[in-house]
Short mmCIF file of C-alpha atoms in Angstrom, two decimals:
data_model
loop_
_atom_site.label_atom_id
_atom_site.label_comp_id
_atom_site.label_asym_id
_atom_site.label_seq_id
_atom_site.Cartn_x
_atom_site.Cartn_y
_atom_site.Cartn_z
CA UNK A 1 58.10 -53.16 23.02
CA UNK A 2 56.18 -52.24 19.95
CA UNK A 3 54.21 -53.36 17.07
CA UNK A 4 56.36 -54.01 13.69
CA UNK A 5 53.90 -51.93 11.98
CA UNK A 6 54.65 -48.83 14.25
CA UNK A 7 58.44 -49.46 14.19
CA UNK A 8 57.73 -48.95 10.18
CA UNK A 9 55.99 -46.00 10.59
CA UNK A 10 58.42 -44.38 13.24
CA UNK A 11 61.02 -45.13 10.89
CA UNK A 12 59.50 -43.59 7.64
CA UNK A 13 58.81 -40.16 8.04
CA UNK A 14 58.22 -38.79 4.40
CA UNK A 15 61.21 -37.06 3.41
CA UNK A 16 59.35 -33.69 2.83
CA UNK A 17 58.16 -33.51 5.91
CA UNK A 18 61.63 -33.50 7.28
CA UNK A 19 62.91 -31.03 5.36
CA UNK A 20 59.67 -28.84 5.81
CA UNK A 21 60.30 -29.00 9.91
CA UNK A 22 64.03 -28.31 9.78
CA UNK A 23 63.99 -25.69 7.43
CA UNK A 24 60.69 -24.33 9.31
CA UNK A 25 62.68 -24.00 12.34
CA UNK A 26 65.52 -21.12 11.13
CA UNK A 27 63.49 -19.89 8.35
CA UNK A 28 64.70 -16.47 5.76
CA UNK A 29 63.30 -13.35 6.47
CA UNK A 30 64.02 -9.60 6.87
CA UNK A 31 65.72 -10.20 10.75
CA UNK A 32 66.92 -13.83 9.23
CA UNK A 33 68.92 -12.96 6.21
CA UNK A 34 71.31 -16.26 6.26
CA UNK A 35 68.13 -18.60 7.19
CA UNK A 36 66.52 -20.99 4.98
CA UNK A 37 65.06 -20.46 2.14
CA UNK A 38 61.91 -22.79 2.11
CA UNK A 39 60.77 -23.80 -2.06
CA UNK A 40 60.40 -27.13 -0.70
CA UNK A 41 56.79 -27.16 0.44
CA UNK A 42 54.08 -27.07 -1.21
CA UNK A 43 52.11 -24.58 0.68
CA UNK A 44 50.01 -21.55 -0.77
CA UNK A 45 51.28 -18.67 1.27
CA UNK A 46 49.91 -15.72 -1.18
CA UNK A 47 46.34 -15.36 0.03
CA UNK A 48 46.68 -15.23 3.77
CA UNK A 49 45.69 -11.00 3.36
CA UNK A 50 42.73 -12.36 1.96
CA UNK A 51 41.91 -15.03 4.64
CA UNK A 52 42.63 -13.35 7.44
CA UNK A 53 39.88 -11.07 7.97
CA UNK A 54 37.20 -14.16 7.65
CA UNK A 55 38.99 -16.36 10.34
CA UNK A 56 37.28 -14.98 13.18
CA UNK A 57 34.07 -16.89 14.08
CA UNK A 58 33.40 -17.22 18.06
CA UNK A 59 32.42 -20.84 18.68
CA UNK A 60 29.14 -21.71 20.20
CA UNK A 61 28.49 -24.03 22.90
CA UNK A 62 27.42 -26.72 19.74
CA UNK A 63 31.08 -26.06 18.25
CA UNK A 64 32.79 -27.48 21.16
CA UNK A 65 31.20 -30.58 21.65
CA UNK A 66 30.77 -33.77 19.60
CA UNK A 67 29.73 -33.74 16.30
CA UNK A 68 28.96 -35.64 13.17
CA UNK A 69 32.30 -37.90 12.50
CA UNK A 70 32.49 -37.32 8.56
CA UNK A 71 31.02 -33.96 8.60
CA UNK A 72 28.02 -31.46 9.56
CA UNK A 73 25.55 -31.51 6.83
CA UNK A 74 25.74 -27.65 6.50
CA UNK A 75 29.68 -28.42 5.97
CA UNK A 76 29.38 -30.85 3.27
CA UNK A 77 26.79 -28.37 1.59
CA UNK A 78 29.27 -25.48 1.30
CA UNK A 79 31.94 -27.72 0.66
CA UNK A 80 29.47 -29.23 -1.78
CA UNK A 81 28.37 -25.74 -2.88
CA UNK A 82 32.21 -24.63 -3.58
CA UNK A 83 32.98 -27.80 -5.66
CA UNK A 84 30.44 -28.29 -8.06
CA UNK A 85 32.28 -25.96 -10.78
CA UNK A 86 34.92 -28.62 -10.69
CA UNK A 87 33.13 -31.49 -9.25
CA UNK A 88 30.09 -31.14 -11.49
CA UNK A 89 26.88 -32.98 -10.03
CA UNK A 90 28.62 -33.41 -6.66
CA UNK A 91 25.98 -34.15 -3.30
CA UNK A 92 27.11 -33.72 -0.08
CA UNK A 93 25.82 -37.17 1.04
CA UNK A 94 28.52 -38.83 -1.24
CA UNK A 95 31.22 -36.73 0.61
CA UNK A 96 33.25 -37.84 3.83
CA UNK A 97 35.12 -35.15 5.73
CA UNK A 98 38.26 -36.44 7.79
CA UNK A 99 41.67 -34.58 9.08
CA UNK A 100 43.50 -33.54 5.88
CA UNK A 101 43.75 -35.11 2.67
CA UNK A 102 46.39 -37.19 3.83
CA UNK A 103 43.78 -39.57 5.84
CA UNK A 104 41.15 -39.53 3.12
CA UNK A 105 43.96 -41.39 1.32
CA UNK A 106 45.09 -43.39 3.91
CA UNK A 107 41.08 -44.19 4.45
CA UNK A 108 40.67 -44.81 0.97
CA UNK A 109 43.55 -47.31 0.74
CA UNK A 110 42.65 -49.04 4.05
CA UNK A 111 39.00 -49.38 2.77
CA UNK A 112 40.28 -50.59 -1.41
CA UNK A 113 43.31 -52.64 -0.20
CA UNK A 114 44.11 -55.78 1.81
CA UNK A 115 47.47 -55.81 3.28
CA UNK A 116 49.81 -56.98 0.38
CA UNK A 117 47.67 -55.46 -2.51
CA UNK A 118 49.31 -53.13 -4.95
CA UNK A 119 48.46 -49.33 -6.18
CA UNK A 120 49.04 -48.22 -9.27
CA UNK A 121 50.75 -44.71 -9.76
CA UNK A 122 52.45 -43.30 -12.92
CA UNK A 123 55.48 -41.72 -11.79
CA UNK A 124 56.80 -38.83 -10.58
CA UNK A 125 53.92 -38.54 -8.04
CA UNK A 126 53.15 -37.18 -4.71
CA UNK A 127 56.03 -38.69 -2.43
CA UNK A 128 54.12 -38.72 1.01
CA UNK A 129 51.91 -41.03 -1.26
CA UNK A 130 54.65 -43.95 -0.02
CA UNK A 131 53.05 -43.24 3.36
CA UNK A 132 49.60 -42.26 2.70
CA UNK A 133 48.63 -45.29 0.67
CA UNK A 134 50.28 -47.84 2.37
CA UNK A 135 51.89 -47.05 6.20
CA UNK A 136 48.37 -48.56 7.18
CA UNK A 137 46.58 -49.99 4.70
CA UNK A 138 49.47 -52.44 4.43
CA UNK A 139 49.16 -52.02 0.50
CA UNK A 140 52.17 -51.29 -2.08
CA UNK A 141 52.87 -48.67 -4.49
CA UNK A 142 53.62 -50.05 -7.86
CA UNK A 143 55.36 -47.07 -9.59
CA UNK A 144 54.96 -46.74 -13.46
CA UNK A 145 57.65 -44.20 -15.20
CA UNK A 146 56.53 -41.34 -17.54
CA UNK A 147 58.88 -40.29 -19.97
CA UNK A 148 60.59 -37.56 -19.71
CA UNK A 149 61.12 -36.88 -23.20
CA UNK A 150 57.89 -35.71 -23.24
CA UNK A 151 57.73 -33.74 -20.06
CA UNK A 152 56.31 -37.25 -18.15
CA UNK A 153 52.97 -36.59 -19.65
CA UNK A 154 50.43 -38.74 -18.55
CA UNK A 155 50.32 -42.11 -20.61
CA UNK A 156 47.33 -44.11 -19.94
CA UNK A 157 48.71 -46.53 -22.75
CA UNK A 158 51.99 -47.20 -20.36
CA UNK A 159 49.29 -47.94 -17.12
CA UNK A 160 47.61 -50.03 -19.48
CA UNK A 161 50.61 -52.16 -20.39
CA UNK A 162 52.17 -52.00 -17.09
CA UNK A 163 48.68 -53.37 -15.96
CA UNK A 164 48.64 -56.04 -18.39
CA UNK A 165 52.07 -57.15 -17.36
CA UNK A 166 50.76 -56.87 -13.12
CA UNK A 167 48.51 -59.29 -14.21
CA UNK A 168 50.95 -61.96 -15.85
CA UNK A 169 53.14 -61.74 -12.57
CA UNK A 170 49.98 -62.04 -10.24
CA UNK A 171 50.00 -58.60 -8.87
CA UNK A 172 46.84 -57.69 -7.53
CA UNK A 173 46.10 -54.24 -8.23
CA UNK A 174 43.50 -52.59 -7.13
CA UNK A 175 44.10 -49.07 -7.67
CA UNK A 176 44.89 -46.73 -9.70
CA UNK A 177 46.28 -43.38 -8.31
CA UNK A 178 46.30 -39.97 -10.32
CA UNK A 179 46.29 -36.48 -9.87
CA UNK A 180 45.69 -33.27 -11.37
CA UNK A 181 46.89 -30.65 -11.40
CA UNK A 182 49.79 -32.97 -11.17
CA UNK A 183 52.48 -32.68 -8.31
CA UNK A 184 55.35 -32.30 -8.81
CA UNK A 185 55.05 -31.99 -12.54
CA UNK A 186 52.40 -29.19 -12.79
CA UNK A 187 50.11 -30.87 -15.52
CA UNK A 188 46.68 -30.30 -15.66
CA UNK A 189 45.22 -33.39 -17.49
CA UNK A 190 43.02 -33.01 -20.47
CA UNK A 191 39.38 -34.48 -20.71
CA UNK A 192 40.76 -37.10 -23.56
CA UNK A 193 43.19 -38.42 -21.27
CA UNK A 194 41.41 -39.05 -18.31
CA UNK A 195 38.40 -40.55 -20.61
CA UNK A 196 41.04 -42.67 -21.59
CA UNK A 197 43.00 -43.48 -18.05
CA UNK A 198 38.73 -44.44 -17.21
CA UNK A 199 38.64 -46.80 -19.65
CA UNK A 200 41.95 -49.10 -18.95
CA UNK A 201 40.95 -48.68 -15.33
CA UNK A 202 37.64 -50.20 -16.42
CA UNK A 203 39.02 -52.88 -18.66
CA UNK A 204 41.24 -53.77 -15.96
CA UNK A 205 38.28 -53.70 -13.03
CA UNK A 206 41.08 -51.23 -11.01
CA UNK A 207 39.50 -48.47 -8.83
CA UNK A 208 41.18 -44.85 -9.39
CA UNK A 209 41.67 -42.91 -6.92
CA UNK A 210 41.41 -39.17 -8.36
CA UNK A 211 43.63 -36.63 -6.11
CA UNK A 212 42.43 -33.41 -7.02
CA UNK A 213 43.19 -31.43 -4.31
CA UNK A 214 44.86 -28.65 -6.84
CA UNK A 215 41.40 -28.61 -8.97
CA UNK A 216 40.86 -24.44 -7.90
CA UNK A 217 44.53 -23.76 -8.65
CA UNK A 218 44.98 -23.91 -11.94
CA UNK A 219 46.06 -21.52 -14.61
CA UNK A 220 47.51 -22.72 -17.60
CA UNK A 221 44.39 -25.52 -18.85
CA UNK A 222 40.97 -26.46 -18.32
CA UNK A 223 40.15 -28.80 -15.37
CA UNK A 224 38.63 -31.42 -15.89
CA UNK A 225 37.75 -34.39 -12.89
CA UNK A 226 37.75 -37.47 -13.11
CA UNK A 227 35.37 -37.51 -9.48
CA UNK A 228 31.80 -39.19 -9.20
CA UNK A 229 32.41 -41.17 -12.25
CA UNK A 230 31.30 -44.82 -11.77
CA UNK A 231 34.85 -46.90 -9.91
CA UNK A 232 36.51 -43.49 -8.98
CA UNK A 233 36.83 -41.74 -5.43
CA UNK A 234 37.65 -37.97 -5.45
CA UNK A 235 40.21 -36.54 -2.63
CA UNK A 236 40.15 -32.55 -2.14
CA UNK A 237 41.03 -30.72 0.60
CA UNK A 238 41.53 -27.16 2.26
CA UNK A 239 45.19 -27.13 1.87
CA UNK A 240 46.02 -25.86 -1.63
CA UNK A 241 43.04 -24.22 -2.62
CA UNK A 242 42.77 -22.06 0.80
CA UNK A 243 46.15 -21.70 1.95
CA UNK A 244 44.47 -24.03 5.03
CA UNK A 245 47.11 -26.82 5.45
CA UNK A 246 47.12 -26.36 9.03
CA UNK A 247 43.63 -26.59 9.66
CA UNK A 248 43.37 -30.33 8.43
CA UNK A 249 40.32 -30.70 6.43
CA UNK A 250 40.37 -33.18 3.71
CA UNK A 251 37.29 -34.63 1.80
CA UNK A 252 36.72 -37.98 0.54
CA UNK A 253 33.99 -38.17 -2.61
CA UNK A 254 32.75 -41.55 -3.79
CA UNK A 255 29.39 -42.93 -5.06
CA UNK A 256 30.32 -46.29 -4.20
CA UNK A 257 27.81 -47.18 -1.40
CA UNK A 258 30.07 -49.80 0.15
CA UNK A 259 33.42 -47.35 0.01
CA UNK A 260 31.04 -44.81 1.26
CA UNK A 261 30.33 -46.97 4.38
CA UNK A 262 33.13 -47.50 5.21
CA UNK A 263 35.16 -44.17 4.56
CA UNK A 264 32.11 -43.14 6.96
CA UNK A 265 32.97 -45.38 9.77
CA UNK A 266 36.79 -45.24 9.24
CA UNK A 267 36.49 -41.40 9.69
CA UNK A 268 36.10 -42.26 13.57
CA UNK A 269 39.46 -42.03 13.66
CA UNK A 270 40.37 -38.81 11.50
CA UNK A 271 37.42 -36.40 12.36
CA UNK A 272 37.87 -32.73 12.41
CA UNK A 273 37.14 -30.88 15.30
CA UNK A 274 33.74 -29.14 15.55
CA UNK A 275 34.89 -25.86 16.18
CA UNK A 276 37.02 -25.89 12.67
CA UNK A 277 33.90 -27.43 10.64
CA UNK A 278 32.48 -24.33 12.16
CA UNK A 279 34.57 -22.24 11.23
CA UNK A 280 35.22 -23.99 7.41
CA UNK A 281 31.41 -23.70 7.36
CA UNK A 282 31.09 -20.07 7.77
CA UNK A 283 33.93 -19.47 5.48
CA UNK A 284 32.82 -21.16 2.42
CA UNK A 285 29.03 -20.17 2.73
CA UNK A 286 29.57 -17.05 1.78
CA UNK A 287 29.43 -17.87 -2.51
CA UNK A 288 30.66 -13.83 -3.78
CA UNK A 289 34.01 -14.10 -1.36
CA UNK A 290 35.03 -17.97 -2.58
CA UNK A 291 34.23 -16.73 -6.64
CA UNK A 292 36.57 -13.71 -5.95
CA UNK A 293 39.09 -15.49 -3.69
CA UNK A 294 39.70 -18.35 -5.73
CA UNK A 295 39.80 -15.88 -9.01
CA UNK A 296 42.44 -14.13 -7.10
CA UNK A 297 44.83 -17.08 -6.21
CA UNK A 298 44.34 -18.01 -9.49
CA UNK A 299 45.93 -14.73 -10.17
CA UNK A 300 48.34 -14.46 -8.16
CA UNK A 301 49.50 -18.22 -8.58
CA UNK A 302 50.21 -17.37 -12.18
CA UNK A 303 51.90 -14.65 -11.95
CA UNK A 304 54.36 -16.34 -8.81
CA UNK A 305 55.00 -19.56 -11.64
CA UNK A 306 55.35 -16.70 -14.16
CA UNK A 307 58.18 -14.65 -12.30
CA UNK A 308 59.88 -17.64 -11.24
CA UNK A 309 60.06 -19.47 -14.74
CA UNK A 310 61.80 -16.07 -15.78
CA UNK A 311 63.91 -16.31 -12.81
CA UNK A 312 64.86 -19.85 -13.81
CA UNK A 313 65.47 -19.28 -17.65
CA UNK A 314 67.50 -16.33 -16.60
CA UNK A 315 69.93 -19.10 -14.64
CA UNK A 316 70.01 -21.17 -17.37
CA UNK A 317 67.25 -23.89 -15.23
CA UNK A 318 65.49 -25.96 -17.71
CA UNK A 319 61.70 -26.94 -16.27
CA UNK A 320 58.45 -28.48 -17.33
CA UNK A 321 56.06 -25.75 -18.12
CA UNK A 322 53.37 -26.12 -15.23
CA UNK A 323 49.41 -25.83 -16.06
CA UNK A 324 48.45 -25.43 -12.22
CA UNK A 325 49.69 -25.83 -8.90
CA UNK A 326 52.40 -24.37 -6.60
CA UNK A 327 55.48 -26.32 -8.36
CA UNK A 328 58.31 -26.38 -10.79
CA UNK A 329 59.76 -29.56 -11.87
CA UNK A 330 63.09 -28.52 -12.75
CA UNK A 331 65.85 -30.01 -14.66
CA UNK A 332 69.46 -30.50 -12.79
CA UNK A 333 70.84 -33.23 -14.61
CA UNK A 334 73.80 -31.03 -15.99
CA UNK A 335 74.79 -30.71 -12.85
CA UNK A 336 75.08 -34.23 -11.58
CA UNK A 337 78.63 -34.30 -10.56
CA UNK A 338 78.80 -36.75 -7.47
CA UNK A 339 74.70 -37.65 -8.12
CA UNK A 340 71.12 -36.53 -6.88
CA UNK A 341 71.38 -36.70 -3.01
CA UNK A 342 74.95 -34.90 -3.07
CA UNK A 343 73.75 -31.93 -5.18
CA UNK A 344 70.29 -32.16 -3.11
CA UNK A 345 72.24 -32.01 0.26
CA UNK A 346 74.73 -28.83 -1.01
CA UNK A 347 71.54 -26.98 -1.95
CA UNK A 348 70.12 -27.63 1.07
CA UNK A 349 73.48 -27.35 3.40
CA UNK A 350 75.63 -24.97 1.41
CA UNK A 351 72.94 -22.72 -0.29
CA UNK A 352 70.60 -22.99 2.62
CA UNK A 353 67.98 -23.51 -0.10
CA UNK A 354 65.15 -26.44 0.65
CA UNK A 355 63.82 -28.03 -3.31
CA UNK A 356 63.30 -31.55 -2.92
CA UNK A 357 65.12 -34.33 -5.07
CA UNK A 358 63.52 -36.56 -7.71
CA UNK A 359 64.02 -39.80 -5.92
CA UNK A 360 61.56 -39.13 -3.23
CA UNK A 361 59.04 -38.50 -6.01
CA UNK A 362 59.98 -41.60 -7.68
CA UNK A 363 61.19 -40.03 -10.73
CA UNK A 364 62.48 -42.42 -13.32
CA UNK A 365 65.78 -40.91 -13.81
CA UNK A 366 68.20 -38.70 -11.21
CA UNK A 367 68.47 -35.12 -11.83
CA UNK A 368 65.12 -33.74 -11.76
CA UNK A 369 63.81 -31.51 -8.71
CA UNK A 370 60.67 -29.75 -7.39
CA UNK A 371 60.64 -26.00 -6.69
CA UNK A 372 57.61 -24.45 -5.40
CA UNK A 373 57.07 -20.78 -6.02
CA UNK A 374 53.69 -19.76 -3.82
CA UNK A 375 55.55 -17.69 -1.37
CA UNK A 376 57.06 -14.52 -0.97
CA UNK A 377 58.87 -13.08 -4.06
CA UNK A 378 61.47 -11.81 -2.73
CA UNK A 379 62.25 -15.34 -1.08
CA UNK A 380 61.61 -16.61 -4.58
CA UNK A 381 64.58 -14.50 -5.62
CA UNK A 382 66.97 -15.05 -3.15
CA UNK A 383 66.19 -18.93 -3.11
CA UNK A 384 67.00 -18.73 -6.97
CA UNK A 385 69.88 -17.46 -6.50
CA UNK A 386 71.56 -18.98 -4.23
CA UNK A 387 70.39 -22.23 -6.17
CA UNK A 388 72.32 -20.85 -9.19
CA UNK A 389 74.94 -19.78 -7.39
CA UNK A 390 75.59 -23.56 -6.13
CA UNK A 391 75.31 -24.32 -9.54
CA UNK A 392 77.95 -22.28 -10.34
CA UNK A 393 80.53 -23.32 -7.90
#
């Protein structure tokens, strides 16, 4: 017999995590030609030439026992060190180092949220935010719609009203989640905005909670955080901006003494080994290889959304034009026959292609889907068309 709260979680594994694993398992290739073609995930596999070479540190005996819970000093100094073009002013004391980004989240809800509580997040967002934020914490997402006549640009006048009308119903919110460069949707939010998204958090005493784990990845706009300003915690990790996903470090930022407390004591139960802080630790110190590498997947991110916005014009795929990230949100609705999950299961089952539906990203209207590109080209290609060939038929 078990707990309610783990039947839940058993129950709700995040729909892009399924697909990840069972396309995963009989992936494309050059011996696999009828596998799948994985644009599902958002994983950065165009720099692992340049990572490679610099992931082979021996441990020491100190790298194989226990070690600091929320991170070595010397890692939160190069993590620290590596940040502070986009995290401007960041310290390494304000920093908490847990197991992926996805428990800095969960940590951060558990710590802002009592069971019951509601998080604000304009939508489409992150969907393994449905779990992050709340499979522990208890908490609810309250999802507010973008438009898409716009391209779902970020509205802080729409969070402000739907804010305003949480209130009248007796919602208690107590976050606000946003992130940039935005997933699924690519946007890279400008200063203005997220000087005004600060201020109707303020007005409405609602924490944000800034994902910014794309903040390296951009290519289209300026970054510009929203971290260490006074009510908002910071969330970055190795994932996107290394091509690290496996190796689970996420970092938590926050100036908020009491959040910082207990993010610190929290991270008990999401610490990263000592041997991969070791490792991390010797990666990033060395300040002339990050500048280039991150230059480079800059580079090469741009020209991978470049070729495959061609790719999708050439189709006749409509998209949102993405400032950053490893994602297309592209436009299906002409195709909407027999509705969203239909035309997302004879992608995945007839095409053998794996893009992920709107729904899961809570996208206000059917029809829309999210195509990531940082991969191999030629997979790129094939996955493209064999998309348009479903299309077609």
């Amino acid at each position: 017999m078990i707990s309610r709260a783990a039947k839940l979680l058993a129950a709700d594994t995040p729909a892009i995590a399924a697909a990840h694993f069972e396309v995963e398992a009989d992936p494309y290739g050059p011996d696999n030609p009828g596998g799948y073609v994985n644009l599902g995930t958002a994983d950065n596999r165009l720099v692992w030439d340049l990572l490679a070479p610099r992931l082979h540190t021996p441990p020491r005996q100190s790298d194989v026992h226990y070690g600091l819970l929320y991170g070595t000093p010397k890692l939160r100094t190069a993590i620290a060190t590596v940040l502070a073009p986009v995290w401007p002013g960041v310290d390494p004391e304000d920093l908490v180092v847990v197991s992926g980004a996805t428990a800095a989240l969960d940590i951060l809800a558990t710590t802002l949220c009592d069971p019951g509580e509601a998080i604000m997040v304009p939508a489409p967002y992150y969907a393994a935010f449905d779990t992050d934020l709340t499979a522990r914490s208890g908490a609810r997402l309250l999802p507010v719609p973008m438009s898409p006549d716009n391209g779902f640009v970020l509205d802080p006048a729409v969070l402000d009203r739907a804010l305003t009308e949480a209130g009248r119903e007796g919602v208690a919110v107590r976050a606000l989640t946003v992130t940039s460069p935005a997933n699924p949707v690519g946007h890279v939010h400008s200063a203005a905005v997220l000087t005004d998204l600060a201020s109707v958090a303020s007005a409405h005493s609602v924490d944000v909670i800034a994902d910014e784990i794309y903040a390296h990845s951009t290519f289209g706009a300026e970054f510009t955080s929203m971290a260490g300003e006074p009510g908002v915690h910071g969330i970055w990790g190795l994932a996107k901006d290394f091509g690290l996903s496996g190796l689970k470090v996420g970092v938590l930022r926050t100036k908020d003494p009491e959040v910082l407390a207990a993010a610190r004591a929290l991270a008990y139960f999401a610490p990263v080994s000592t041997h991969t802080q070791a490792l991390v630790t010797n990666l990033l110190s060395d300040a002339d290889w990050v500048a280039e590498f991150l230059a480079e997947s800059r580079r090469r991110l741009h020209e991978s959304a470049t070729t495959t916005m061609k790719l999708l014009t050439a189709g006749g795929i409509s998209y949102v034009e993405p400032a950053g990230g490893f994602s297309l949100w592209i436009d299906l609705r002409p195709h909407l026959t027999d509705g969203e999950h239909a035309l997302w299961q004879r992608i995945l089952r007839t095409g053998r292609v794996n893009i992920l539906p709107g729904g899961v990203f809570g996208a206000p209207e059917p029809g829309w889907f999210r195509l990531c590109h940082a991969t191999n080209a030629d997979a790129v290609a094939t996955g493209i068309a064999r998309l348009t060939e479903v299309l077609a038929s």
